[in-house]
Amino acid sequence: MGFNELSIEEFGQKLRAGEVTSEAVTKAILDAIDADQTNAFITKPDRDAALERAREIDAKLAAGEDLGPLAGVPIALKDNLCTKGVRTTAASKILGDFEPPYDATAVRKLAEAGAIAVGKANLDEFAMGSSNENSAFGPVDNPVNTDYVPGGSSGGSAAAVAGHLCLAALGSDTGGSIRQPAALTGTVGLKPTYGRVSRYGLIAFGSSLDQIGPITKTVRDAAYVLEAIQGPCEFDMTSMEVEAGDYQAAVDAGVSGLKIGVPKEYFELGAGEDAIHPEVKAAVQNALSTLEAQGAELVDISLPHTEYAIATYYLIATAEASSNLSRFDGVRYGHRSDDAPDLESLYENSRSEGFGDEVKRRIMLGTYVLSAGFYDAYYKKAQQVRTLIKQDFENAFQEVDAIVTPTTPSPAFKKGEKTDDPLQMYLEDIYTISCNLAGIPGISVPCGTTGDGLPIGLQILAPAFREDTLFQVAGEWERSGK
Amino acid sequence: MSIYDEWDLVVGCEVHCQLATNTKIFSSAPTAFGAEPNTQVNEVDLGLPGVLPVLNGKGVGFAVAAGLALDCEINQTSIFARKNYFYPDLPKGYQISQHETPICGEGHLDVTLEDGSTKRVGITRIHMEEDAGKSTHAGANSLVDLNRAGVPLIEIVSEPDMSHPDEVVAYLKELRAIVVYLGVCDGNMEEGSFRCDANVSVKRKGATELGTRCELKNINSFKFIKDAINYEMRRQIELIESGQKVIQQTRLFNPDRGVTFAMRDKEESHDYRYFPEPDLPPMVVSDARLAEIKESMPELPAAKRARYQSEFDLSAYDAGVLSDHRPIAEFFEGAVAECPDDPKQVANWVINELLKEASADDIASDEFKVKPAQFGELVKLISTDVISGKIAKKVLPKMLETGDGAEEIVEREGLKQVTDTGAIEQFVDEVIAANPGQVQEYRDGKESLFGFFMGQVMKASRGKANPGMVQQMLRSKLKG
């Protein structure tokens, strides 16, 4: 087993036992990245800088400094996170060679915790997609089976963790973009509560939905990363100061006495293409039985507005995106068309050349739903339905401590399989989207594989700011489900 | 016959006030005017990817204060919204403004017109927003300066309640006085800190339906506003009378030619696609904060004007001079506190003497040497006959120069008025004895010589003799 295959927890144990150094694990990671065939990275790490930083951490540890669990840990960053002086692309041509003059808060906090940034991971352009096929830098292979997509939009981050090209990665999740690729690659993906992690420095897609979170190999590792990146931030007014539980203790706490809600809507999807894959359904039901056997009480619940979640999401997220992406205009930075004889064509040509098809589709959709005469019917109505969806969860959490569902209706699909049918692609997020609309935390943990060896994901949802409950359930399943 | 006999003018105003904060509304970049282009910007003002707005709390307090001053309903929860449009001086491609739920709702301002009557102008709303940058077009190139991008503004929208250019000017002057008074805005029209757009339409006298309006934009002086509205009124009337239609458009005023002209050839209809700004939570002004702002509200110019007239028996004009500028009013009130028995004398001395030497800005400056109490002390010395007005006029410049107290200067320089009857009699006797010819002429009926004798006695006393006592004694002694 190479050092690159370690979890953060295992690496920490070996590091403190003197069996490994940060330099050694970093070198193993850098070698693996150099050999990568999955196209997981848009910008590979600066080898010398990463090793130099690893040696610094080793020196500090040797000098007896008490560094936290992320000290010396190589972590990949989704390339929509701003990194000071390092090209940040959001997988779009429109940003050109843009180098931010600042770090995203989450990136800065990881660095302060001693982590070593190892490269900028591939993604769907501006985090718009569920297969990582919408990247201007090419698609990413699923390391489990390279014919398949790794999911998206944090496909590069998930592939990098699953392919052992880092010990952990940061992703961003607007409608499932951390949890869905985690499910498809057999990794752990956590979307924190909206406001738990600062969005400062995350290139915005849907501002009221976006959250940064970890993709890791284990539940405990996700807790380590969240501990490091969470907390209020003076540069993000939507970040909040809410006390976090003891995540490490929660991972070990077990589920005895916990009430787990099973939303019937998530298992009763219509026939035909929308139907839940039988192997996924069986795997999740098996997980539920296991949790019950460990002392959890299963409660049937209803989230009656679930069927409107995708429509609601694609109105709100695209509306916000259409506005968020207006700043990419060729005036101050990024791609500017050579063919710009006047202002109108500067805008039109720079943006036409710079954005990919899916991004253009969403900008157009979002612009439309905000237009005079349509606003009330679309955007405003969507906000009202969003409130109902939120209330569904509030009501459910009156009865239960957590909700367990599949992360996706089916396992990974083949590359090219859904690219011609955006609506089919959007259905990938059917189980994950409500969580973003409600602003609650969600985690996807591995839940076995299909007969074809493709990973299945189990999603756990909890009330806002109760990530500790997620860790409790996820930790139990990880332990007892093996 | 006046044009107003046949036509009604209808004007509503949108006033943009730049809030007097040190930093921008959503970033920590400074707001000072006149810096080198693009030096007062940071990543937020530039609209770089991933950055977020952070609301300037001081600006919120200013907006609430302005709302309270205009009797507006305060929306303790208000919402920021994005106004989307593309322009190179708008870095994000949207302006953060307020749309459906502004910080202040309906209010009103009572304006005193020149004939002494009062006009109530309805306030529709006040909302907060960020300014855009500035574009300069030079030949084929356009240059963008983002120093102004993100400067905090409030937009004060009035009802179309004004029916004469003089009402518009009176409204704007009062509004400006108020925001300056509150310290909310420096009121500088030339630098664009206080900018007015006027929506102007005309209709046949007494007609109920409003005419099509034109928006006159960014007029930067009260005179130009009056000229622009007068021109625009006549232009619209001429169009209608010649059977044409007024086209709704944005027009600019050319002060050199005294005309308004359409800003764009073709008026595009904008769809700003407003929606709530997801990067900013609803803005909440707590009960405590609101109470604190209410508590700190100064008495406003109109209230002061009224009080000065009723409490101190001042004329409307004097009350106006003393209340128009907050530093002067505060100085005046401080001086009255020291000389409470003679506020009218204090008023006269502030208006006739102090304001000859110093402007409102001077008085507001920390370096201004005379404190209100010292000035009150000076007036008190006059009204209690310790010194004459003439002596006081010599003392004031010394106070301004040294910062010493009035009493201290009077004492040090021996300027105290002589009120001792014996001493005054001596001066009078000396003068009568020294001028027998004039005494005879006076006694023969040339009463105009009295002034000569007064002058001589005052001169002999080096100005210190009490003029009333001198007058009395001279009259009796000259009678012979």
Short mmCIF file of C-alpha atoms in Angstrom, two decimals, chain A residues 82 95 98 101-102 194 199-203 207-208 234-238 319-320 323-324 326-328 331-333 343 347 351 367 370-372 375 379-380, chain B residues 43-55 82 84 86-94 100 144 146 271-281:
data_model
loop_
_atom_site.label_atom_id
_atom_site.label_comp_id
_atom_site.label_asym_id
_atom_site.label_seq_id
_atom_site.Cartn_x
_atom_site.Cartn_y
_atom_site.Cartn_z
CA CYS A 82 -9.59 30.97 -5.52
CA LEU A 95 -11.30 33.13 -17.01
CA PHE A 98 -6.77 34.52 -14.19
CA PRO A 101 -4.85 37.96 -5.61
CA TYR A 102 -6.46 36.20 -2.64
CA TYR A 194 -25.52 26.77 4.35
CA ARG A 199 -18.12 31.08 0.58
CA TYR A 200 -15.55 33.86 0.23
CA GLY A 201 -13.32 32.97 -2.69
CA LEU A 202 -15.64 30.31 -4.11
CA ILE A 203 -16.54 31.34 -7.64
CA SER A 207 -25.16 32.00 -4.21
CA SER A 208 -28.04 30.93 -1.98
CA GLU A 234 -15.79 38.58 8.08
CA PHE A 235 -15.87 38.50 4.28
CA ASP A 236 -19.09 36.48 3.95
CA MET A 237 -22.23 37.90 5.52
CA THR A 238 -24.08 34.63 4.92
CA ALA A 319 -31.44 32.87 -11.99
CA GLU A 320 -28.63 33.46 -9.54
CA SER A 323 -26.42 37.31 -12.56
CA ASN A 324 -23.29 35.86 -10.94
CA SER A 326 -22.33 38.72 -15.61
CA ARG A 327 -18.97 39.85 -14.28
CA PHE A 328 -17.25 37.70 -16.88
CA VAL A 331 -13.59 44.12 -19.63
CA ARG A 332 -11.30 43.71 -16.64
CA TYR A 333 -9.85 40.18 -16.66
CA LEU A 343 -18.85 47.42 -26.74
CA TYR A 347 -19.60 41.45 -24.57
CA ARG A 351 -18.96 35.56 -23.68
CA THR A 367 -32.13 35.41 -17.55
CA LEU A 370 -35.96 36.84 -14.01
CA SER A 371 -37.37 38.77 -16.96
CA ALA A 372 -40.19 41.23 -16.59
CA TYR A 375 -40.48 36.80 -12.63
CA TYR A 379 -38.51 32.97 -9.81
CA LYS A 380 -41.00 34.14 -7.22
CA GLU B 43 -11.11 43.01 -5.23
CA VAL B 44 -14.74 43.57 -4.22
CA ASP B 45 -15.01 46.85 -6.15
CA LEU B 46 -13.35 45.20 -9.13
CA GLY B 47 -15.90 42.41 -9.17
CA LEU B 48 -13.25 39.69 -9.13
CA PRO B 49 -14.58 36.12 -9.00
CA GLY B 50 -15.56 34.69 -5.63
CA VAL B 51 -15.62 37.91 -3.63
CA LEU B 52 -18.65 38.90 -1.59
CA PRO B 53 -20.17 42.17 -0.38
CA VAL B 54 -19.95 43.08 3.31
CA LEU B 55 -22.39 45.78 4.37
CA ARG B 82 -29.53 43.08 -7.72
CA ASN B 84 -28.76 43.62 -13.63
CA PHE B 86 -24.06 45.37 -18.55
CA TYR B 87 -21.83 48.42 -18.61
CA PRO B 88 -18.06 48.67 -18.29
CA ASP B 89 -18.22 50.91 -15.22
CA LEU B 90 -20.43 48.34 -13.47
CA PRO B 91 -17.88 45.64 -12.59
CA LYS B 92 -20.22 42.88 -11.41
CA GLY B 93 -22.75 43.31 -14.19
CA TYR B 94 -25.26 44.24 -11.52
CA GLU B 100 -39.27 45.79 -3.32
CA VAL B 144 -13.10 53.44 -16.74
CA LEU B 146 -13.74 52.51 -10.53
CA ASP B 271 -35.30 45.06 -18.03
CA TYR B 272 -33.14 45.11 -14.94
CA ARG B 273 -34.21 41.65 -13.79
CA TYR B 274 -34.25 42.66 -10.14
CA PHE B 275 -34.08 39.85 -7.63
CA PRO B 276 -33.12 39.66 -3.95
CA GLU B 277 -29.33 39.78 -3.44
CA PRO B 278 -28.48 36.29 -2.16
CA ASP B 279 -25.08 37.35 -0.86
CA LEU B 280 -26.60 39.67 1.74
CA PRO B 281 -29.04 38.45 4.37
#
